Structures are given as C-alpha cells and as structure tokens.
Short mmCIF file of C-alpha atoms in Angstrom, two decimals:
data_model
loop_
_atom_site.label_atom_id
_atom_site.label_comp_id
_atom_site.label_asym_id
_atom_site.label_seq_id
_atom_site.Cartn_x
_atom_site.Cartn_y
_atom_site.Cartn_z
CA UNK A 905 13.15 -26.84 2.35
CA UNK A 906 9.62 -25.58 2.92
CA UNK A 907 7.10 -27.42 0.69
CA UNK A 908 5.47 -25.00 -1.74
CA UNK A 909 1.74 -25.07 -2.40
CA UNK A 910 0.39 -22.94 -5.28
CA UNK A 911 -1.07 -19.64 -4.16
CA UNK A 912 -0.27 -16.63 -1.98
CA UNK A 913 1.68 -17.91 0.99
CA UNK A 914 0.04 -17.46 4.44
CA UNK A 915 1.57 -16.26 7.69
CA UNK A 916 2.51 -19.73 8.88
CA UNK A 917 4.50 -20.42 5.72
CA UNK A 918 6.19 -17.01 5.90
CA UNK A 919 7.39 -17.90 9.40
CA UNK A 920 8.70 -21.20 8.05
CA UNK A 921 10.52 -19.31 5.27
CA UNK A 922 12.37 -17.32 7.92
CA UNK A 923 13.40 -20.46 9.79
CA UNK A 924 14.60 -22.07 6.55
CA UNK A 925 16.66 -19.04 5.46
CA UNK A 926 14.42 -18.09 2.54
CA UNK A 927 13.98 -14.78 4.38
CA UNK A 928 17.19 -13.45 5.88
CA UNK A 929 16.62 -10.92 8.62
CA UNK A 930 19.23 -8.78 10.34
CA UNK A 931 17.27 -9.06 13.61
CA UNK A 932 14.52 -11.28 14.98
CA UNK A 933 11.08 -10.45 13.63
CA UNK A 934 8.86 -8.08 15.56
CA UNK A 935 5.88 -9.81 17.16
CA UNK A 936 3.37 -8.38 14.70
CA UNK A 937 5.59 -8.22 11.62
CA UNK A 938 4.03 -11.22 9.86
CA UNK A 939 0.54 -10.40 8.57
CA UNK A 940 -2.05 -12.96 7.37
CA UNK A 941 -0.66 -12.94 3.81
CA UNK A 942 2.38 -10.67 3.89
CA UNK A 943 5.55 -9.68 5.71
CA UNK A 944 6.24 -6.13 6.84
CA UNK A 945 9.69 -4.90 5.81
CA UNK A 946 11.81 -2.91 8.27
CA UNK A 947 14.17 -0.08 7.45
CA UNK A 948 17.81 -0.80 8.12
CA UNK A 949 20.54 1.38 9.62
CA UNK A 950 21.29 3.59 6.61
CA UNK A 951 19.54 5.55 3.93
CA UNK A 952 20.87 7.66 1.07
CA UNK A 953 19.54 10.84 -0.46
CA UNK A 954 19.80 10.35 -4.22
CA UNK A 955 19.52 12.61 -7.24
CA UNK A 956 16.77 10.61 -8.88
CA UNK A 957 14.82 7.40 -8.76
CA UNK A 958 16.42 4.48 -10.58
CA UNK A 959 16.33 0.78 -11.34
CA UNK A 960 19.67 -1.06 -11.23
CA UNK A 961 19.00 -3.11 -14.36
CA UNK A 962 20.41 -6.44 -15.40
CA UNK A 963 23.89 -7.16 -14.08
CA UNK A 964 24.06 -4.23 -11.66
CA UNK A 965 23.47 -4.02 -7.93
CA UNK A 966 21.69 -1.27 -6.04
CA UNK A 967 24.88 -0.40 -4.19
CA UNK A 968 26.74 0.01 -7.48
CA UNK A 969 24.15 2.52 -8.61
CA UNK A 970 24.22 4.30 -5.25
CA UNK A 971 27.94 4.91 -5.64
CA UNK A 972 27.22 7.30 -8.50
CA UNK A 973 23.83 8.69 -7.47
CA UNK A 974 24.06 9.19 -3.70
CA UNK A 975 24.24 12.76 -2.44
CA UNK A 976 24.75 11.90 1.21
CA UNK A 977 24.33 9.08 3.71
CA UNK A 978 21.76 9.22 6.53
CA UNK A 979 22.03 7.43 9.87
CA UNK A 980 18.63 5.92 10.63
CA UNK A 981 19.67 4.47 14.00
CA UNK A 982 19.10 7.91 15.50
CA UNK A 983 16.00 8.73 13.43
CA UNK A 984 15.90 11.06 10.45
CA UNK A 985 13.46 13.42 8.76
CA UNK A 986 12.75 12.64 5.11
CA UNK A 987 11.71 15.81 3.30
CA UNK A 988 8.94 16.15 0.74
CA UNK A 989 9.98 16.15 -2.91
CA UNK A 990 13.24 14.29 -2.21
CA UNK A 991 14.14 10.71 -3.12
CA UNK A 992 15.82 8.37 -0.66
CA UNK A 993 17.08 4.80 -0.88
CA UNK A 994 17.07 2.90 2.42
CA UNK A 995 18.53 -0.45 3.31
CA UNK A 996 16.01 -3.01 4.48
CA UNK A 997 16.67 -5.44 7.31
CA UNK A 998 15.16 -8.30 5.32
CA UNK A 999 16.87 -10.02 2.41
CA UNK A 1000 15.82 -13.04 0.37
CA UNK A 1001 17.09 -16.37 -0.91
CA UNK A 1002 14.08 -17.45 -2.96
CA UNK A 1003 13.97 -20.98 -4.33
CA UNK A 1004 12.94 -21.64 -7.90
CA UNK A 1005 9.21 -21.17 -8.33
CA UNK A 1006 8.77 -18.75 -5.42
CA UNK A 1007 8.46 -15.06 -6.34
CA UNK A 1008 7.61 -11.99 -4.25
CA UNK A 1009 5.82 -8.72 -4.82
CA UNK A 1010 5.90 -5.61 -2.62
CA UNK A 1011 3.47 -2.81 -1.88
CA UNK A 1012 3.31 0.13 0.53
CA UNK A 1013 1.56 -0.53 3.83
CA UNK A 1014 -1.89 1.04 4.18
CA UNK A 1015 -0.69 3.73 6.58
CA UNK A 1016 2.19 4.60 4.26
CA UNK A 1017 -0.15 5.19 1.35
CA UNK A 1018 -2.51 7.29 3.45
CA UNK A 1019 0.41 9.56 4.36
CA UNK A 1020 1.19 10.05 0.66
CA UNK A 1021 4.63 8.53 1.11
CA UNK A 1022 5.61 7.07 -2.26
CA UNK A 1023 7.68 3.96 -1.61
CA UNK A 1024 8.82 1.03 -3.74
CA UNK A 1025 11.07 -1.96 -3.14
CA UNK A 1026 14.17 -2.47 -5.28
CA UNK A 1027 16.24 -5.64 -5.69
CA UNK A 1028 19.67 -6.06 -7.23
CA UNK A 1029 19.55 -6.50 -11.02
CA UNK A 1030 15.90 -5.47 -10.92
CA UNK A 1031 14.15 -4.12 -14.01
CA UNK A 1032 10.83 -3.53 -12.26
CA UNK A 1033 9.92 -1.93 -8.95
CA UNK A 1034 8.23 -4.07 -6.29
CA UNK A 1035 8.81 -7.31 -8.21
CA UNK A 1036 11.32 -9.90 -6.99
CA UNK A 1037 11.77 -12.77 -9.38
CA UNK A 1038 11.76 -16.43 -8.37
CA UNK A 1039 15.22 -17.61 -7.40
CA UNK A 1040 16.44 -14.15 -6.34
CA UNK A 1041 19.14 -14.11 -3.67
CA UNK A 1042 20.30 -10.83 -2.22
CA UNK A 1043 19.48 -7.65 -0.36
CA UNK A 1044 16.38 -5.49 -0.61
CA UNK A 1045 16.13 -1.70 -0.58
CA UNK A 1046 13.26 0.77 -0.30
CA UNK A 1047 12.89 3.87 -2.43
CA UNK A 1048 11.08 6.50 -0.33
CA UNK A 1049 9.74 9.86 -1.48
CA UNK A 1050 7.33 11.77 0.79
CA UNK A 1051 4.95 13.77 -1.39
CA UNK A 1052 2.85 15.79 1.08
CA UNK A 1053 4.12 15.55 4.67
CA UNK A 1054 7.74 15.32 5.83
CA UNK A 1055 8.10 12.11 7.82
CA UNK A 1056 10.31 10.97 10.67
CA UNK A 1057 11.58 7.41 10.25
CA UNK A 1058 14.15 5.27 11.98
CA UNK A 1059 15.75 1.86 11.88
CA UNK A 1060 12.91 -0.63 12.23
CA UNK A 1061 10.18 1.60 10.76
CA UNK A 1062 7.88 -0.36 8.46
CA UNK A 1063 6.72 1.31 5.27
CA UNK A 1064 6.40 -1.63 2.84
CA UNK A 1065 5.15 -5.20 2.84
CA UNK A 1066 5.98 -8.30 0.84
CA UNK A 1067 3.81 -11.10 -0.49
CA UNK A 1068 5.11 -14.48 -1.61
CA UNK A 1069 3.54 -16.19 -4.61
CA UNK A 1070 3.95 -19.71 -6.02
CA UNK A 1071 2.37 -20.71 -9.29
CA UNK A 1072 -0.65 -19.21 -11.01
CA UNK A 1073 -2.84 -17.63 -8.31
CA UNK A 1074 -5.01 -14.97 -9.94
CA UNK A 1075 -8.68 -15.73 -10.50
CA UNK A 1076 -10.01 -15.43 -14.02
CA UNK A 1077 -13.05 -13.23 -14.60
CA UNK A 1078 -15.26 -16.32 -14.69
CA UNK A 1079 -13.80 -17.60 -11.41
CA UNK A 1080 -14.18 -14.17 -9.82
CA UNK A 1081 -17.80 -13.97 -10.94
CA UNK A 1082 -18.43 -17.38 -9.35
CA UNK A 1083 -16.75 -16.24 -6.12
CA UNK A 1084 -18.93 -13.15 -6.09
CA UNK A 1085 -22.06 -15.28 -6.43
CA UNK A 1086 -20.89 -17.33 -3.47
CA UNK A 1087 -19.39 -14.70 -1.16
CA UNK A 1088 -20.27 -11.17 -2.46
CA UNK A 1089 -16.78 -9.73 -2.93
CA UNK A 1090 -18.25 -6.24 -3.39
CA UNK A 1091 -21.61 -4.87 -2.29
CA UNK A 1092 -23.06 -4.83 -5.80
CA UNK A 1093 -25.56 -7.25 -7.28
CA UNK A 1094 -24.25 -6.67 -10.80
CA UNK A 1095 -20.54 -5.88 -10.45
CA UNK A 1096 -18.36 -4.91 -13.38
CA UNK A 1097 -15.91 -7.79 -13.71
CA UNK A 1098 -13.22 -7.32 -16.31
CA UNK A 1099 -9.60 -8.04 -15.33
CA UNK A 1100 -10.83 -7.74 -11.73
CA UNK A 1101 -13.92 -6.33 -10.10
CA UNK A 1102 -14.62 -2.61 -10.43
CA UNK A 1103 -14.55 -0.28 -7.43
CA UNK A 1104 -16.19 3.14 -7.61
CA UNK A 1105 -15.87 6.32 -5.53
CA UNK A 1106 -18.45 7.47 -2.99
CA UNK A 1107 -19.15 11.19 -3.29
CA UNK A 1108 -22.64 11.06 -1.79
CA UNK A 1109 -21.08 11.51 1.62
CA UNK A 1110 -20.99 9.92 5.07
CA UNK A 1111 -23.04 11.02 8.06
CA UNK A 1112 -25.34 13.97 8.53
CA UNK A 1113 -22.83 16.44 7.10
CA UNK A 1114 -22.18 14.21 4.07
CA UNK A 1115 -18.42 14.03 4.46
CA UNK A 1116 -16.86 12.75 1.22
CA UNK A 1117 -13.17 12.91 2.01
CA UNK A 1118 -10.14 14.88 3.08
CA UNK A 1119 -7.65 17.06 1.22
CA UNK A 1120 -4.14 17.27 2.64
CA UNK A 1121 -2.92 20.65 3.78
CA UNK A 1122 0.37 22.03 2.57
CA UNK A 1123 3.30 23.16 4.74
CA UNK A 1124 2.34 21.13 7.79
CA UNK A 1125 4.48 19.71 10.56
CA UNK A 1126 6.16 16.35 10.19
CA UNK A 1127 4.62 12.95 10.92
CA UNK A 1128 6.50 10.32 12.92
CA UNK A 1129 5.52 7.11 11.15
CA UNK A 1130 5.90 5.12 14.38
CA UNK A 1131 3.52 7.23 16.47
CA UNK A 1132 -0.12 6.22 15.94
CA UNK A 1133 -2.76 8.54 17.36
CA UNK A 1134 -0.28 11.37 17.89
CA UNK A 1135 -1.57 14.12 15.60
CA UNK A 1136 -4.71 16.22 15.42
CA UNK A 1137 -6.30 15.65 12.04
CA UNK A 1138 -7.29 19.29 11.58
CA UNK A 1139 -3.62 20.36 11.54
CA UNK A 1140 -2.99 18.19 8.46
CA UNK A 1141 -6.31 17.69 6.67
CA UNK A 1142 -9.19 19.75 5.32
CA UNK A 1143 -12.55 17.91 5.32
CA UNK A 1144 -14.57 17.91 2.09
CA UNK A 1145 -18.36 17.72 1.98
CA UNK A 1146 -20.81 16.66 -0.73
CA UNK A 1147 -22.19 19.36 -2.96
CA UNK A 1148 -25.34 19.37 -5.03
CA UNK A 1149 -23.57 18.08 -8.14
CA UNK A 1150 -22.25 14.84 -6.65
CA UNK A 1151 -18.76 15.52 -7.90
CA UNK A 1152 -15.37 16.80 -6.80
CA UNK A 1153 -12.65 18.58 -8.77
CA UNK A 1154 -9.20 17.15 -8.15
CA UNK A 1155 -6.55 19.86 -8.19
CA UNK A 1156 -3.20 18.87 -9.72
CA UNK A 1157 -0.58 18.15 -7.08
CA UNK A 1158 -3.12 17.84 -4.26
CA UNK A 1159 -3.59 14.64 -2.26
CA UNK A 1160 -7.03 13.33 -1.28
CA UNK A 1161 -8.42 10.58 0.93
CA UNK A 1162 -11.75 9.25 -0.40
CA UNK A 1163 -13.66 5.99 0.00
CA UNK A 1164 -15.22 3.39 -2.23
CA UNK A 1165 -18.97 3.25 -2.72
CA UNK A 1166 -18.88 -0.53 -2.43
CA UNK A 1167 -18.14 -2.46 0.72
CA UNK A 1168 -15.29 -4.87 -0.05
CA UNK A 1169 -15.05 -8.48 1.11
CA UNK A 1170 -11.97 -10.70 0.89
CA UNK A 1171 -12.99 -14.26 1.87
CA UNK A 1172 -10.56 -16.15 4.15
CA UNK A 1173 -9.16 -18.36 1.37
CA UNK A 1174 -8.28 -15.43 -0.89
CA UNK A 1175 -6.15 -12.29 -1.00
CA UNK A 1176 -6.84 -9.21 -3.10
CA UNK A 1177 -4.95 -6.29 -4.58
CA UNK A 1178 -6.07 -2.96 -6.02
CA UNK A 1179 -4.44 -2.59 -9.43
CA UNK A 1180 -3.78 0.58 -11.47
CA UNK A 1181 -6.79 1.70 -13.42
CA UNK A 1182 -6.84 2.47 -17.15
CA UNK A 1183 -5.26 5.95 -17.54
CA UNK A 1184 -7.47 6.58 -20.58
CA UNK A 1185 -10.43 7.25 -18.27
CA UNK A 1186 -8.67 9.93 -16.24
CA UNK A 1187 -5.23 11.23 -15.35
CA UNK A 1188 -5.27 10.40 -11.67
CA UNK A 1189 -3.72 7.80 -9.41
CA UNK A 1190 -5.79 5.84 -6.91
CA UNK A 1191 -4.69 3.58 -4.08
CA UNK A 1192 -0.95 3.60 -3.50
CA UNK A 1193 -1.23 0.72 -1.03
CA UNK A 1194 -3.00 -2.11 -2.77
CA UNK A 1195 -2.88 -5.25 -0.60
CA UNK A 1196 -6.08 -6.55 1.00
CA UNK A 1197 -5.49 -9.45 3.37
CA UNK A 1198 -7.67 -12.54 3.81
CA UNK A 1199 -10.59 -11.60 6.04
CA UNK A 1200 -10.76 -7.92 5.11
CA UNK A 1201 -14.42 -6.98 5.28
CA UNK A 1202 -15.30 -10.52 6.40
CA UNK A 1203 -18.21 -10.62 8.84
CA UNK A 1204 -16.59 -13.47 10.78
CA UNK A 1205 -13.58 -11.23 11.48
CA UNK A 1206 -15.62 -8.19 12.46
CA UNK A 1207 -15.29 -6.42 9.15
CA UNK A 1208 -18.74 -6.40 7.58
CA UNK A 1209 -19.26 -3.27 5.51
CA UNK A 1210 -15.59 -2.31 5.17
CA UNK A 1211 -14.89 0.20 2.40
CA UNK A 1212 -11.70 0.54 0.39
CA UNK A 1213 -10.01 3.82 1.28
CA UNK A 1214 -8.72 5.54 -1.85
CA UNK A 1215 -5.52 7.58 -1.90
CA UNK A 1216 -6.06 9.91 -4.84
CA UNK A 1217 -3.78 12.33 -6.66
CA UNK A 1218 -4.50 14.12 -9.93
CA UNK A 1219 -1.56 14.29 -12.28
CA UNK A 1220 -1.30 17.18 -14.72
CA UNK A 1221 -4.72 18.80 -15.08
CA UNK A 1222 -7.78 19.42 -12.88
CA UNK A 1223 -10.07 16.42 -13.12
CA UNK A 1224 -13.73 15.97 -12.16
CA UNK A 1225 -14.63 12.83 -10.25
CA UNK A 1226 -18.32 11.95 -10.10
CA UNK A 1227 -20.20 9.91 -7.54
CA UNK A 1228 -20.16 6.24 -8.57
CA UNK A 1229 -17.33 6.66 -11.10
CA UNK A 1230 -15.12 3.59 -11.43
CA UNK A 1231 -11.67 4.39 -10.06
CA UNK A 1232 -9.97 1.02 -9.61
CA UNK A 1233 -10.21 -2.74 -9.90
CA UNK A 1234 -9.62 -5.44 -7.34
CA UNK A 1235 -7.96 -8.65 -8.48
CA UNK A 1236 -8.34 -11.73 -6.31
CA UNK A 1237 -5.80 -14.51 -5.82
CA UNK A 1238 -6.04 -17.89 -4.14
CA UNK A 1239 -4.24 -18.46 -0.87
CA UNK A 1240 -1.99 -21.51 -0.64
CA UNK A 1241 -3.71 -22.13 2.70
CA UNK A 1242 -6.08 -20.23 4.95
CA UNK A 1243 -4.09 -18.25 7.55
CA UNK A 1244 -4.78 -19.17 11.16
CA UNK A 1245 -5.52 -15.53 12.03
CA UNK A 1246 -7.53 -13.40 9.61
CA UNK A 1247 -7.23 -9.67 9.06
CA UNK A 1248 -9.20 -7.93 11.79
CA UNK A 1249 -8.93 -10.79 14.26
CA UNK A 1250 -5.60 -9.54 15.62
CA UNK A 1251 -4.55 -6.41 17.52
CA UNK A 1252 -2.56 -5.08 14.57
CA UNK A 1253 -5.53 -4.60 12.22
CA UNK A 1254 -6.22 -0.85 12.20
CA UNK A 1255 -8.62 -0.62 9.26
CA UNK A 1256 -11.09 -3.48 9.62
CA UNK A 1257 -14.76 -2.39 9.29
CA UNK A 1258 -13.51 1.01 8.11
CA UNK A 1259 -15.51 3.64 6.33
CA UNK A 1260 -13.75 6.85 5.39
CA UNK A 1261 -10.64 6.76 7.57
CA UNK A 1262 -7.34 8.62 7.72
CA UNK A 1263 -4.14 6.80 8.64
CA UNK A 1264 -3.71 5.55 12.19
CA UNK A 1265 -1.48 8.53 13.02
CA UNK A 1266 -4.37 11.00 13.22
CA UNK A 1267 -7.08 11.58 15.80
CA UNK A 1268 -10.25 13.39 14.87
CA UNK A 1269 -11.20 16.69 16.48
CA UNK A 1270 -13.97 16.47 19.02
#
C-alpha cells in the first residue's frame, strides 16, 4: 500500500498508485501522461451516442444506464468524429481502486476547454460529475459534448485529467492571504480574497492593436484533438480588439477566449483550481478547464507573468463584460509533496508563460 500524506498527490505518488493497483490501466501509461499533480485520462475503445446527459445514481452502474439511453455504439479504435450538440459517453482506459481516505476529482484538460468541448468524468453509482469518492472501485467514463467545433478523437485521446486528494487540502482565506504576502499568487497588491482569490478579465488589450480575445466561428471544419499546430487560427477564430468603452458584449451561444488581467502564480508546493463564479453577478460561464499545476507562472520554471486563459460562454441573454470585472476565483490547495518536475519544466507544458493563447491545435496567421 502506498503511504498517504495529506494534500494533492504529486506525480511520483501517482506513478506509485499505478504500480500498487490503485489506478488500473488497460495499457501502459504514455510517457507524458502523468503531470505534476494530475493524471491524464485516455479514451478507450468504445463510445456511445446517448439521448441525454445523465448520472447513474446510487446503486446503478454507467453501463446499466447506457443500456436504456444509448442510440448507437462508436468504434474509437479507428477514430470517430463527435458532432457538435450531441452527447457521447466514452469508456476510459483508466479505472480506480481507491483506498479509504483517497478521493479523486476530474477536470477537462486545458486544450479541451479551449476547444469548447464540454467533458465530465462519470463513475458507477455517482451522484456528481467529476467527483470520485474515497474507496471507489470500478470503471470510469467520460461524457463528451462538443459545443462549437466537431472533433476527431480516437482510442488513447486525452480530454480529461484526474487529481488525487487525501485529507483537508484547501487553504483558508487567511492562509491564502499569507501565501500571497509570501509568494504573490496574483499580480495584485490588494487582491480580493474570499473563498479563493479573485481573477478579473483583461479588456484593455494586448499589443499595439489591443487584442482582447477571440470569438469562435460557426460552421468550421473539424479539429483532430491529437494534432497540435495543424490548423490556421483564422479558419476557426475571429480576433476581437479593444474599443473605447473597455467592454465587450457576450452574445448568447457564442464561445470566447479571453485572458485574465492578473498574472497567476502557483508556487511549487501548491496546486490551484479555478472554481465557478457566483451566477448572481452574471449569467456566463468562465474557465471550463480549471486545474493549475504546481509551478504555473513560477519564475523558476520559466513562467513569470503567465495569465489565466478564460473560456467564456454567455448563457441566455447578451451580457456586458467590463475591463477589470471579476470573473472567477482561484482556490489553492497544499501538495502532499513537491513534484520533482514542475509545470513548464517539461516538454509537455504548452501554456507556461502564456498571455492570450488559443489551444495548441492552432497556429497564428503570419
């Protein structure tokens, strides 16, 4: 049995979990599958188009629900296109046999969120998405629903990631304030700290042309999720520039890539997550993919000045966002141990020292 230390479990412990059978994988891990504080999850051989999203609920398995909700089965070994507006349930190659006291939480990978692919992890008997209770033993599945671009996926594609948590990890507001005094978690001398530290949107613009973000085009070609640098950005995205008012109107149903005004710093002994913001301040969703690994924005890992990229979608009505408006909060959690390799120090870190950046699949026009 792997000894458990309170906190978010680092890469070295995740590897030990695999050796001990806590993580059960259908195939050997890919070389870059274990991240500093998370494990990428790989799609399995089959997916199912379903009528609607669902949770299995207490006493029921995902496969039992699929028997009544599946419209057809899809072979992922040959690759398959997942269409926008449809809901799919895919097998995952990784399953779990969690001991008592060890829980897990899932989140979309950064590139998945920036493609506007809505994905959540489901476990048997689950009553919440993306939450796997301590002691769970069984298979894992991914719900996938592309919202803007059709995507090509295959067995082994990685859309989600999993963190392992033991004990109470989250910093209180007082502890977070003390960490900010020591390590500047956001580039603000007087941050708003209340159930996390506030992050605001930058609509002043980047560069001479004052670029503030991108709006996704409709009716584009598909995106192969396993082909970085394969698509011209202009075929999929419309750039947005700052106006005189310092604001932007979010159109319902449109998807935007924006950036935080604050540079974000996750010290090596901590992990962070962007959490849903209070819906009473605006009917919009920000940041589908919320995990920030140890070392994100850390000067020692080449990330000084890194912004949080915001995946934004307005819900039912047009909504005005203003420069400097708070759009999310970062919660910080203690690591059980500092990972040997920080985010940005390895070849797989695509978004270290980022400003306003699309997903790794797109190249900018010259």
